[in-house]
Short mmCIF file of C-alpha atoms in Angstrom, two decimals:
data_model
loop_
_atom_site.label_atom_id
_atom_site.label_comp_id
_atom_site.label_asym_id
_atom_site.label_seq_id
_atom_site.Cartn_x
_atom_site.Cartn_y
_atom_site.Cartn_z
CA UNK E 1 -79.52 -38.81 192.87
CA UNK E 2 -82.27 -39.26 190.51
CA UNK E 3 -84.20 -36.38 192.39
CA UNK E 4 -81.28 -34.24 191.02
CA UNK E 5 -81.11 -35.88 187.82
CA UNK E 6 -84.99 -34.84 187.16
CA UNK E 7 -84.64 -31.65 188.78
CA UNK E 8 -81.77 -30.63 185.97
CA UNK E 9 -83.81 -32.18 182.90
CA UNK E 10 -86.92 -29.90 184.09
CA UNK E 11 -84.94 -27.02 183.99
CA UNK E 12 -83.96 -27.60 180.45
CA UNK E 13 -86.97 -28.11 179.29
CA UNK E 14 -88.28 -24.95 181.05
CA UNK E 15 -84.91 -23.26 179.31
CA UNK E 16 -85.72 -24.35 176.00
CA UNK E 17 -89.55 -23.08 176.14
CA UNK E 18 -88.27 -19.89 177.26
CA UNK E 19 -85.93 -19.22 174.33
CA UNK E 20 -88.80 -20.71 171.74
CA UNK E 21 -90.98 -18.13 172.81
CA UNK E 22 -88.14 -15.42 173.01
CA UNK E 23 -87.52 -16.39 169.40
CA UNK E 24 -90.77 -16.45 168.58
CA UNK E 25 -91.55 -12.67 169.85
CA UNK E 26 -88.21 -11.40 168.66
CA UNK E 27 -89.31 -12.91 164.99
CA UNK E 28 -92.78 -11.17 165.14
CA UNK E 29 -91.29 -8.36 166.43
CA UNK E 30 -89.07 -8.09 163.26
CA UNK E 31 -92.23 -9.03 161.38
CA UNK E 32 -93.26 -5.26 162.90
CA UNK E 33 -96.03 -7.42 164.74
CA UNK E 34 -94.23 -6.54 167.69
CA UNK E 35 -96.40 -4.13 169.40
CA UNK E 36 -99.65 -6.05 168.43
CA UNK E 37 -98.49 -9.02 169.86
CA UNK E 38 -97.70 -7.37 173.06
CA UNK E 39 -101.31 -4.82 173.20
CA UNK E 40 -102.45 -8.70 172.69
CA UNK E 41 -101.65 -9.94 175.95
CA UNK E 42 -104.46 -10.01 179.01
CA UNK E 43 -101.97 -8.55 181.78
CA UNK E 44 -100.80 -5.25 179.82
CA UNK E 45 -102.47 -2.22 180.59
CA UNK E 46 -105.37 -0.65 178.08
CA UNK E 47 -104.23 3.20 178.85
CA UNK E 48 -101.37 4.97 180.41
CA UNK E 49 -100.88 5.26 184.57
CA UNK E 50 -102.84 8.58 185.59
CA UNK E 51 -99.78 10.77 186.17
CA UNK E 52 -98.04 9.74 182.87
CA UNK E 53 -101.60 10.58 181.10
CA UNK E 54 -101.56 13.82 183.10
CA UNK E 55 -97.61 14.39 181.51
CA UNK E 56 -98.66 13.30 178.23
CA UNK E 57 -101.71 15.50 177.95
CA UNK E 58 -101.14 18.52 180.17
CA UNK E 59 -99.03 21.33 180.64
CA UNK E 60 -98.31 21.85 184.48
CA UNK E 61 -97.97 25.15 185.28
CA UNK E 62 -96.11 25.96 189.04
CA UNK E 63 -95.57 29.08 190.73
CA UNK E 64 -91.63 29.32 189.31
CA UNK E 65 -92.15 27.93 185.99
CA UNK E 66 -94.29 25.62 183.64
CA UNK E 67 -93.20 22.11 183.09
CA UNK E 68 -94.30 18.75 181.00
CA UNK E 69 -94.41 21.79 177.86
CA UNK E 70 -93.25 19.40 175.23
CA UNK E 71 -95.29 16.92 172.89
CA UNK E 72 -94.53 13.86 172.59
CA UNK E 73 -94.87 12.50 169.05
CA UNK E 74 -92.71 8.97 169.46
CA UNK E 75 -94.84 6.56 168.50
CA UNK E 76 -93.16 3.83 170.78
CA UNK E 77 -92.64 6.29 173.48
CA UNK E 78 -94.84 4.14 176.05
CA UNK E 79 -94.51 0.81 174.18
CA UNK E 80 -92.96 -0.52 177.43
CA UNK E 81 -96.46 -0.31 178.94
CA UNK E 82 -98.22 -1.59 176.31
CA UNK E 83 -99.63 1.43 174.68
CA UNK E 84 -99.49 2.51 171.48
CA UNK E 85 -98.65 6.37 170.82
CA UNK E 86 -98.27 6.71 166.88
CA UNK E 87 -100.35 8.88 165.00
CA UNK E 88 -103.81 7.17 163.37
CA UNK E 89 -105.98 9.01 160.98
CA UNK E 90 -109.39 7.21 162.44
CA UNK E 91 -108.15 8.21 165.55
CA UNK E 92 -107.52 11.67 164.72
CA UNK E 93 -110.74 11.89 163.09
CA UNK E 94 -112.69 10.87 165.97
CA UNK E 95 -111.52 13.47 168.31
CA UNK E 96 -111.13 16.38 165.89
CA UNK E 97 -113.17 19.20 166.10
CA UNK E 98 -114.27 22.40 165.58
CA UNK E 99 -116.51 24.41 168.15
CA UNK E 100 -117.60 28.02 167.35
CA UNK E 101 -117.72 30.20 170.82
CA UNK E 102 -118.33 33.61 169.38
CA UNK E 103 -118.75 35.19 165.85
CA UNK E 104 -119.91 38.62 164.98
CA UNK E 105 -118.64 41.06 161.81
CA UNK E 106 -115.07 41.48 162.72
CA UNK E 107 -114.28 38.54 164.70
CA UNK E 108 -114.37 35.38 166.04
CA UNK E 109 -113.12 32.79 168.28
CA UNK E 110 -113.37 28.98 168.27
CA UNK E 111 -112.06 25.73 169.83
CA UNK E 112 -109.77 23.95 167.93
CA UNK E 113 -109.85 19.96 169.91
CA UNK E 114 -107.41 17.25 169.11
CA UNK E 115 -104.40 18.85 167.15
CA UNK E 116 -101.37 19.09 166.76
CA UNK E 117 -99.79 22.27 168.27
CA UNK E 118 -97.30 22.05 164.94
CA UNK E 119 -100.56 22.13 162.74
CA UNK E 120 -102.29 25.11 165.20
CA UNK E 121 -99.34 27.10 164.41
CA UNK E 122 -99.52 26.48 160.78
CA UNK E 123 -103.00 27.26 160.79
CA UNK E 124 -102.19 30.86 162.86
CA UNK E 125 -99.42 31.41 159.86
CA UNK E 126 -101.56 30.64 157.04
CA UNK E 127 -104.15 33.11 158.40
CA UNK E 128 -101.57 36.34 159.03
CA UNK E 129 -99.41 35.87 155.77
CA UNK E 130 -100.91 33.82 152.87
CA UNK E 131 -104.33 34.35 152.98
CA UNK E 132 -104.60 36.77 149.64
CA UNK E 133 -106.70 40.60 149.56
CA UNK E 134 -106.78 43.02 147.88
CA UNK E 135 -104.57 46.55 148.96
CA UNK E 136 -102.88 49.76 147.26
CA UNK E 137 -99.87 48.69 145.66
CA UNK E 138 -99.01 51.74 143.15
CA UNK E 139 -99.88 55.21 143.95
CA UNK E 140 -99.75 57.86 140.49
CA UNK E 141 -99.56 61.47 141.96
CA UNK E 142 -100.28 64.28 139.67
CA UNK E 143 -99.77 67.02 142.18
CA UNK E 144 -99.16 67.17 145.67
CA UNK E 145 -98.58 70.41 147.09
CA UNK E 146 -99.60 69.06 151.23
CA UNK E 147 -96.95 69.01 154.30
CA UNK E 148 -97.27 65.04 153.53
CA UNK E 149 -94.68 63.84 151.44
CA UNK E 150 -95.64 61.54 148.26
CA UNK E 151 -94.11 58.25 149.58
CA UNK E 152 -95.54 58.27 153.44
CA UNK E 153 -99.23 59.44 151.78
CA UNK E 154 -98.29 56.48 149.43
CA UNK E 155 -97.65 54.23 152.28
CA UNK E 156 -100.70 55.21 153.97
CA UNK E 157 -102.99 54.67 151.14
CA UNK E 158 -101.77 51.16 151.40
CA UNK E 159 -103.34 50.38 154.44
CA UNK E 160 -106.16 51.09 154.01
CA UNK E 161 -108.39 47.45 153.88
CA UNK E 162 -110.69 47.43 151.06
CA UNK E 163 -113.75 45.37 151.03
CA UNK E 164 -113.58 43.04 148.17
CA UNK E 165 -113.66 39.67 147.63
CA UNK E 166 -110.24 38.28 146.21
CA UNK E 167 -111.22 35.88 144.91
CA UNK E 168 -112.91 37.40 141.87
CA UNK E 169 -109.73 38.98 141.24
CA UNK E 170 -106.41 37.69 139.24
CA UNK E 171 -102.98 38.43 141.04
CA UNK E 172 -101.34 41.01 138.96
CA UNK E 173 -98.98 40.34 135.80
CA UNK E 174 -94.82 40.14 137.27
CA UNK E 175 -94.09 42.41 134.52
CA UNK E 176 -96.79 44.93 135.89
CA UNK E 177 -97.38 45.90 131.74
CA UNK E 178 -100.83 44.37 131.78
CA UNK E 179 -103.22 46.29 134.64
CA UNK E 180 -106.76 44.99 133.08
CA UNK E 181 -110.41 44.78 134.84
CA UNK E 182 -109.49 41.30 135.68
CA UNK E 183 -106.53 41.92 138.35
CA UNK E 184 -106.49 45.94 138.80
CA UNK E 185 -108.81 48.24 141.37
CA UNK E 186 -108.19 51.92 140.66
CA UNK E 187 -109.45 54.43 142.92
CA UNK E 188 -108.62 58.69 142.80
CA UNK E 189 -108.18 60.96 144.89
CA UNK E 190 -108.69 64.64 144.70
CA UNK E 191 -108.64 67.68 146.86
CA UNK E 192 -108.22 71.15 147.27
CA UNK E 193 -108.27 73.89 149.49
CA UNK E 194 -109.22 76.77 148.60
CA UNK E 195 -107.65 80.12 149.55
CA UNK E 196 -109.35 82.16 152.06
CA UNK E 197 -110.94 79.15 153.46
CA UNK E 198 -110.40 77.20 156.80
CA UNK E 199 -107.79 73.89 156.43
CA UNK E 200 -109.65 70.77 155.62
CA UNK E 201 -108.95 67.02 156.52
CA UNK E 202 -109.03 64.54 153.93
CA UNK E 203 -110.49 61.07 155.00
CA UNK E 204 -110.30 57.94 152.97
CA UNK E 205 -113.83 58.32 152.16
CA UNK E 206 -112.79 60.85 149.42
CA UNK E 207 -111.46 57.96 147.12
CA UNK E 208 -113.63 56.93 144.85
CA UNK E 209 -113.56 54.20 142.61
CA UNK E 210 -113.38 54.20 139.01
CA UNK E 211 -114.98 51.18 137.57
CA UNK E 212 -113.85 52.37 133.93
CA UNK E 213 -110.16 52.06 134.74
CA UNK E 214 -107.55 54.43 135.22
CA UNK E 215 -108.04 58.52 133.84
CA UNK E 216 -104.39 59.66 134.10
CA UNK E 217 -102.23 60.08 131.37
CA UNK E 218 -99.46 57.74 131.31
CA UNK E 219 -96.83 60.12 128.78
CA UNK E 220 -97.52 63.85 128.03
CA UNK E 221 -100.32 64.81 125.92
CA UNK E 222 -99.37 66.19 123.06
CA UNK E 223 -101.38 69.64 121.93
CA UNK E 224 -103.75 69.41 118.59
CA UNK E 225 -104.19 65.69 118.84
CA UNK E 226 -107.30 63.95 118.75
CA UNK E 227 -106.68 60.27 120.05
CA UNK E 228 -107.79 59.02 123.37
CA UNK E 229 -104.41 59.59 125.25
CA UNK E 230 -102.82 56.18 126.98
CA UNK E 231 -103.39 55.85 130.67
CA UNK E 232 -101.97 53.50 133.54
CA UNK E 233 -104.55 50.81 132.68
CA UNK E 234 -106.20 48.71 129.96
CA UNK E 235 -109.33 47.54 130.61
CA UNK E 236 -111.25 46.18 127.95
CA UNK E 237 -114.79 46.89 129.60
CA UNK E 238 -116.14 48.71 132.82
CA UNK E 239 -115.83 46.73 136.11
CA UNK E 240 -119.69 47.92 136.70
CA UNK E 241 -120.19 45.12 133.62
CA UNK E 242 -119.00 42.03 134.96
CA UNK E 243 -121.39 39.70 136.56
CA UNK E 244 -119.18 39.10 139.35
CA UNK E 245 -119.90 42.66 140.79
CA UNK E 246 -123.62 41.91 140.31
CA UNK E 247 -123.78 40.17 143.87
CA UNK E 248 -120.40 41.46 145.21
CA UNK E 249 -120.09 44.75 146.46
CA UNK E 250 -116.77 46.90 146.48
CA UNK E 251 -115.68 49.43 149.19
CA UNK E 252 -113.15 50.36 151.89
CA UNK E 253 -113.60 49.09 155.62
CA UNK E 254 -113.09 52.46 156.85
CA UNK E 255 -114.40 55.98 155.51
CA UNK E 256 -113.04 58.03 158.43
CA UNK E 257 -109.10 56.89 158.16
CA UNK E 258 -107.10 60.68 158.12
CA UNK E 259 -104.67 60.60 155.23
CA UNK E 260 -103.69 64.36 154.81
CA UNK E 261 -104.62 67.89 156.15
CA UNK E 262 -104.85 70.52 153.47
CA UNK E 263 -103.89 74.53 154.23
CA UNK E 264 -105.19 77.15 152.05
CA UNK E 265 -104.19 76.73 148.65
CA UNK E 266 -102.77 73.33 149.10
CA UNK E 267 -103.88 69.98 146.44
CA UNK E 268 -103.78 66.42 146.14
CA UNK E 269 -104.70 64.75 143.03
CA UNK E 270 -103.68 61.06 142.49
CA UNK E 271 -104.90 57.52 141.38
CA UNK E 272 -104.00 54.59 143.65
CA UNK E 273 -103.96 51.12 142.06
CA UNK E 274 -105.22 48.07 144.21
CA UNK E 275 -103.57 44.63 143.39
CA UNK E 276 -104.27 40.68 145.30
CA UNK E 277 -101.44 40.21 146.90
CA UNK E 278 -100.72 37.97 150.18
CA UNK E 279 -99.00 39.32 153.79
CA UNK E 280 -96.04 37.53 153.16
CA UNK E 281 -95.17 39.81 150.81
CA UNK E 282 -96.24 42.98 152.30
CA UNK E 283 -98.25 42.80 155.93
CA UNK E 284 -100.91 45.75 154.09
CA UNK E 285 -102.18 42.53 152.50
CA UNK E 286 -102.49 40.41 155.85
CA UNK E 287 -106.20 40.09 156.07
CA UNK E 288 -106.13 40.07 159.86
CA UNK E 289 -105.23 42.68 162.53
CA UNK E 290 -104.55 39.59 165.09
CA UNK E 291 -104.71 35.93 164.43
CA UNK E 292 -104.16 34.33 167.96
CA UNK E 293 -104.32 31.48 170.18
CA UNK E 294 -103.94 30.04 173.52
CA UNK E 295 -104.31 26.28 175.08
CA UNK E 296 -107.59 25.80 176.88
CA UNK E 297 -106.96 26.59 180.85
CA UNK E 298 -107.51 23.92 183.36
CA UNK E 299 -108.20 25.07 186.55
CA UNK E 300 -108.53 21.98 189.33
CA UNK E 301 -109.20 22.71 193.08
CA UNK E 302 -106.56 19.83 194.71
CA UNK E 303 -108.68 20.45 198.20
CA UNK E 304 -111.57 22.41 198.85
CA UNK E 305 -111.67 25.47 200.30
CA UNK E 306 -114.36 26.68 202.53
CA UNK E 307 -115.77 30.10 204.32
CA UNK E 308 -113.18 32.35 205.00
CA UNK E 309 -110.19 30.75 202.52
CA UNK E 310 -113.15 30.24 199.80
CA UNK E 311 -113.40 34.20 199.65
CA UNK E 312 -109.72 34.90 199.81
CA UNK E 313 -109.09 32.69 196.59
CA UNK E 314 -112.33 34.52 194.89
CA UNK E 315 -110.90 37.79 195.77
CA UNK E 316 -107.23 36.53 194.95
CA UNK E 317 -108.94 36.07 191.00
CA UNK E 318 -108.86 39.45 189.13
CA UNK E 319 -110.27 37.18 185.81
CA UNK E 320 -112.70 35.90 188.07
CA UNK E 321 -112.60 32.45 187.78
CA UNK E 322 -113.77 30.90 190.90
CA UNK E 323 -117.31 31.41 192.53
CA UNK E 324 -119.01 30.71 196.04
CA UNK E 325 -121.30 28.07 196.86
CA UNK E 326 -123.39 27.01 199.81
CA UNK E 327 -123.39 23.51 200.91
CA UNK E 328 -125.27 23.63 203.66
CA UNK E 329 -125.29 24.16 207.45
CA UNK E 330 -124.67 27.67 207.20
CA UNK E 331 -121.22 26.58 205.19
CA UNK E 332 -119.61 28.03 201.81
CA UNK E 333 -116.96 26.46 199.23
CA UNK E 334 -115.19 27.71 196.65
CA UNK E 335 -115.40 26.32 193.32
CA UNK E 336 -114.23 26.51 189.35
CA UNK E 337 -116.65 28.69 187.81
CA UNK E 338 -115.21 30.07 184.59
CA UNK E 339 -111.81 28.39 183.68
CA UNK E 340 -111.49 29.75 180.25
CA UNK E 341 -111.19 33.06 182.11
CA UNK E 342 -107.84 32.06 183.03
CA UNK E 343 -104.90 33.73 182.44
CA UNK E 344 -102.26 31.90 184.28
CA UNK E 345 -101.59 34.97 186.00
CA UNK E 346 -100.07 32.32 188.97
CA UNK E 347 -102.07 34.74 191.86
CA UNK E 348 -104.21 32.25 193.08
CA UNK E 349 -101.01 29.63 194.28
CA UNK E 350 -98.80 32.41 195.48
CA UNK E 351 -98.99 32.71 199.16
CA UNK E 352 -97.05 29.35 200.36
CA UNK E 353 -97.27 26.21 200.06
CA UNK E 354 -101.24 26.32 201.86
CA UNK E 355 -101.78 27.33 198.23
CA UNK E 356 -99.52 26.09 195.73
CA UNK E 357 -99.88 22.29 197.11
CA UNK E 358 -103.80 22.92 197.04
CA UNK E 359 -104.18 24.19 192.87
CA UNK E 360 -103.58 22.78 190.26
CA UNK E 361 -103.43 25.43 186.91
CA UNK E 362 -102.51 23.41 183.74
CA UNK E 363 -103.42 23.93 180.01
CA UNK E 364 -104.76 20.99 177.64
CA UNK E 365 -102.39 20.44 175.58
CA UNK E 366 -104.61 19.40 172.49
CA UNK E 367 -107.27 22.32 172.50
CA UNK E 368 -106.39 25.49 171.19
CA UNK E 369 -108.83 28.73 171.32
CA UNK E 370 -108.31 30.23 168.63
CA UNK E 371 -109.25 34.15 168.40
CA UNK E 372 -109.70 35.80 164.39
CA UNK E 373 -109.89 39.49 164.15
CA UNK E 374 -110.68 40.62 160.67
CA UNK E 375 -109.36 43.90 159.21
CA UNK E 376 -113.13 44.17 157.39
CA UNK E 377 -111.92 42.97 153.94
CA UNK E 378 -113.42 39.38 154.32
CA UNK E 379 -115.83 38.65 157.60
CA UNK E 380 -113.47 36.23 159.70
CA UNK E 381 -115.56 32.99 158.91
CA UNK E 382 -114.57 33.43 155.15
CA UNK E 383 -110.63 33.95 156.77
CA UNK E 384 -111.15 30.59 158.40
CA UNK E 385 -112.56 28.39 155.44
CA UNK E 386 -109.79 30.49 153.37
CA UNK E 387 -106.73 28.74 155.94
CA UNK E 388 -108.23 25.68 155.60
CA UNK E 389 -108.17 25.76 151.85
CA UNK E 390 -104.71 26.53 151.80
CA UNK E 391 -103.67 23.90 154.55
CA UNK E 392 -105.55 21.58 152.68
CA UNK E 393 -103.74 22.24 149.06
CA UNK E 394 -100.46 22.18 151.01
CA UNK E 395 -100.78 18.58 152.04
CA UNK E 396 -101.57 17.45 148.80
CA UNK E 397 -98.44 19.33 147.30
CA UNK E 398 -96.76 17.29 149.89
CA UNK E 399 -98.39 13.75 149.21
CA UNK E 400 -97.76 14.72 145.31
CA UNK E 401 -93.95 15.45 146.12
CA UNK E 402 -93.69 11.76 147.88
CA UNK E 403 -95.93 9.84 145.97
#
């Protein structure tokens, strides 16, 4: 009896330490110590289980499909295990990066390590549509007597990239009244074929640029009159004169684009007026002909694959991303020589299950190649420090908005 009687008073006790420490971690946990009181403890795990990491971080890709393709941005997503998911700038900091692989006149490609894909695809937008340049935006024709009619030479003028640097530039009045040296690029245009004589092409090289401002009359000139007649701009002193065109040169990308073919007694004269302007608005002013990426490749060999199976998978490759080598006593393997040659084309694991259940092709989730190919208005490293300008300006319009 008294054996029972102690028995029931230990459990009690035992009862009433359990709920004082239940209260106790349900109060810190409302205290939002929660988490820290749990990462505290000696028996929970440090890092996610390898195959959770592997979800987490990975993007499997199988022969019928890719899976594990979302992000997951839950900060308390693996709190049950003890580890802590939410989003720290020293964290981000420490694994951010920026690795140049390639850069030459008119492009370049680089590694972009612990982001966001969210803030990769911002990046990619930024680059295509708001990065400004300068591009045709008003065409005057004076005579046009080619096969081409004035709006699709007009449209064609407008593609052509100029190289300039925007940023010495203003973007142009809304009204459009005030075309000045400050915001305003006028180029003209003018050729003729002469009769008798064998039709001519006309390349974008014949535009030349006319520092001085625009040399059309705006209205009709009226005879017997001896004041400078008004044209389409007013600048106030010649381009040629500001010390921003000192160091800066000013010219198109291209001096062999085709705009029109002239017959015998056929003309074009016009003036075509360049204005800043961003691709959002009009993809002529999209500083890049591609602005790409693509999540780093990860190409793991499950099992290895020797002599005769070794040269089927290198020959299974077109990108060419496994090599041969010897490992003695007269034997060969297969391994992972070039990953970032990988296309996911899937080749390599069709076959059965002797392949598929022996490769592994996933892409990091959190490293981005990112490709730039300029048009030739800015080189692509200026594109890049552009982007990041932008990005940059947009989070503080954000922290402005909230703060």
């Amino acid at each position: 009896m008294n054996l029972l009687v102690s028995s029931s008073k230990e459990r009690e006790r035992s009862t009433t330490r359990m709920s004082e420490e239940d209260e106790s971690m349900a109060e810190q946990s409302d205290n939002g110590l929660g988490l820290d009181f749990i990462l505290s403890l000696d028996d929970v795990p440090s890092k996610l289980p390898p195959h959770l990491e592997l979800f987490r971080t990975r993007v499997l890709c199988n022969n019928d499909a890719p899976i594990h393709t979302d992000t997951i941005h839950y900060s308390g997503a693996y709190g049950a295990l003890g580890v802590d998911n939410s989003q720290q700038f020293d964290r981000f900091r420490e694994n951010f990066k920026v690795e140049v692989k390639r850069l030459t006149d008119s492009d370049m490609e680089f590694d972009m390590i612990g982001i966001d894909p969210a803030i990769a695809n911002a990046f990619r937008r930024i680059l295509i549509s708001e990065v400004p340049t300068m591009a045709i935006e008003r065409v005057y024709i004076a005579n046009n007597t080619s096969v081409v009619q004035d709006e699709v030479l007009s449209h064609r003028l407008g593609l052509i990239p100029i190289r300039v640097d925007p940023r010495l530039f203003e973007y142009p009045d809304t009204a459009g009244d005030d075309n000045n040296e400050k915001n305003t690029i006028v180029f003209r245009l003018h050729e003729r074929c002469q009769v008798g004589q064998p039709r001519i092409t006309v390349k974008s090289d014949k535009l030349k640029w006319l520092p001085n401002g625009s040399e059309l009359p705006s209205e009709d000139v009226k005879p017997n009159t001896s004041s400078k007649p008004k044209t389409f701009t007013s600048f106030t002193c010649s381009q040629n004169s500001l010390p921003e065109f000192s160091s800066n040169s000013l010219d198109l990308t291209d001096s062999d684009i085709i705009l029109a073919k002239l017959g015998p007694g056929q003309e074009i004269e016009l003036e075509a007026h360049a204005v800043k302007g961003i691709g959002r608005t009009h993809a002529k002013w999209s500083p890049v002909a591609t602005a790409w990426y693509r999540m780093l490749p990860e190409v793991v060999l499950l099992e290895d694959f020797e002599d005769e199976q070794a040269e089927q998978l290198v020959n299974k490759c077109e990108p060419n991303v496994f090599d041969i080598e010897d490992i003695g006593k007269g034997k060969r393997r297969a391994t992972v020589a070039r990953p970032r040659n990988c296309t996911l084309c899937r080749e390599c694991i069709r076959g059965g299950k002797e392949w598929e259940d022996r490769i592994s092709l996933r892409r990091v989730k959190h490293h981005f190649i990112f490709s730039i190919e300029s048009t030739g208005a800015l080189p692509p490293e200026v594109l890049f420090t552009e982007a990041v300008k932008i990005l940059e300006d947009k989070c503080e319009r954000v922290i402005t908005e909230f703060s």
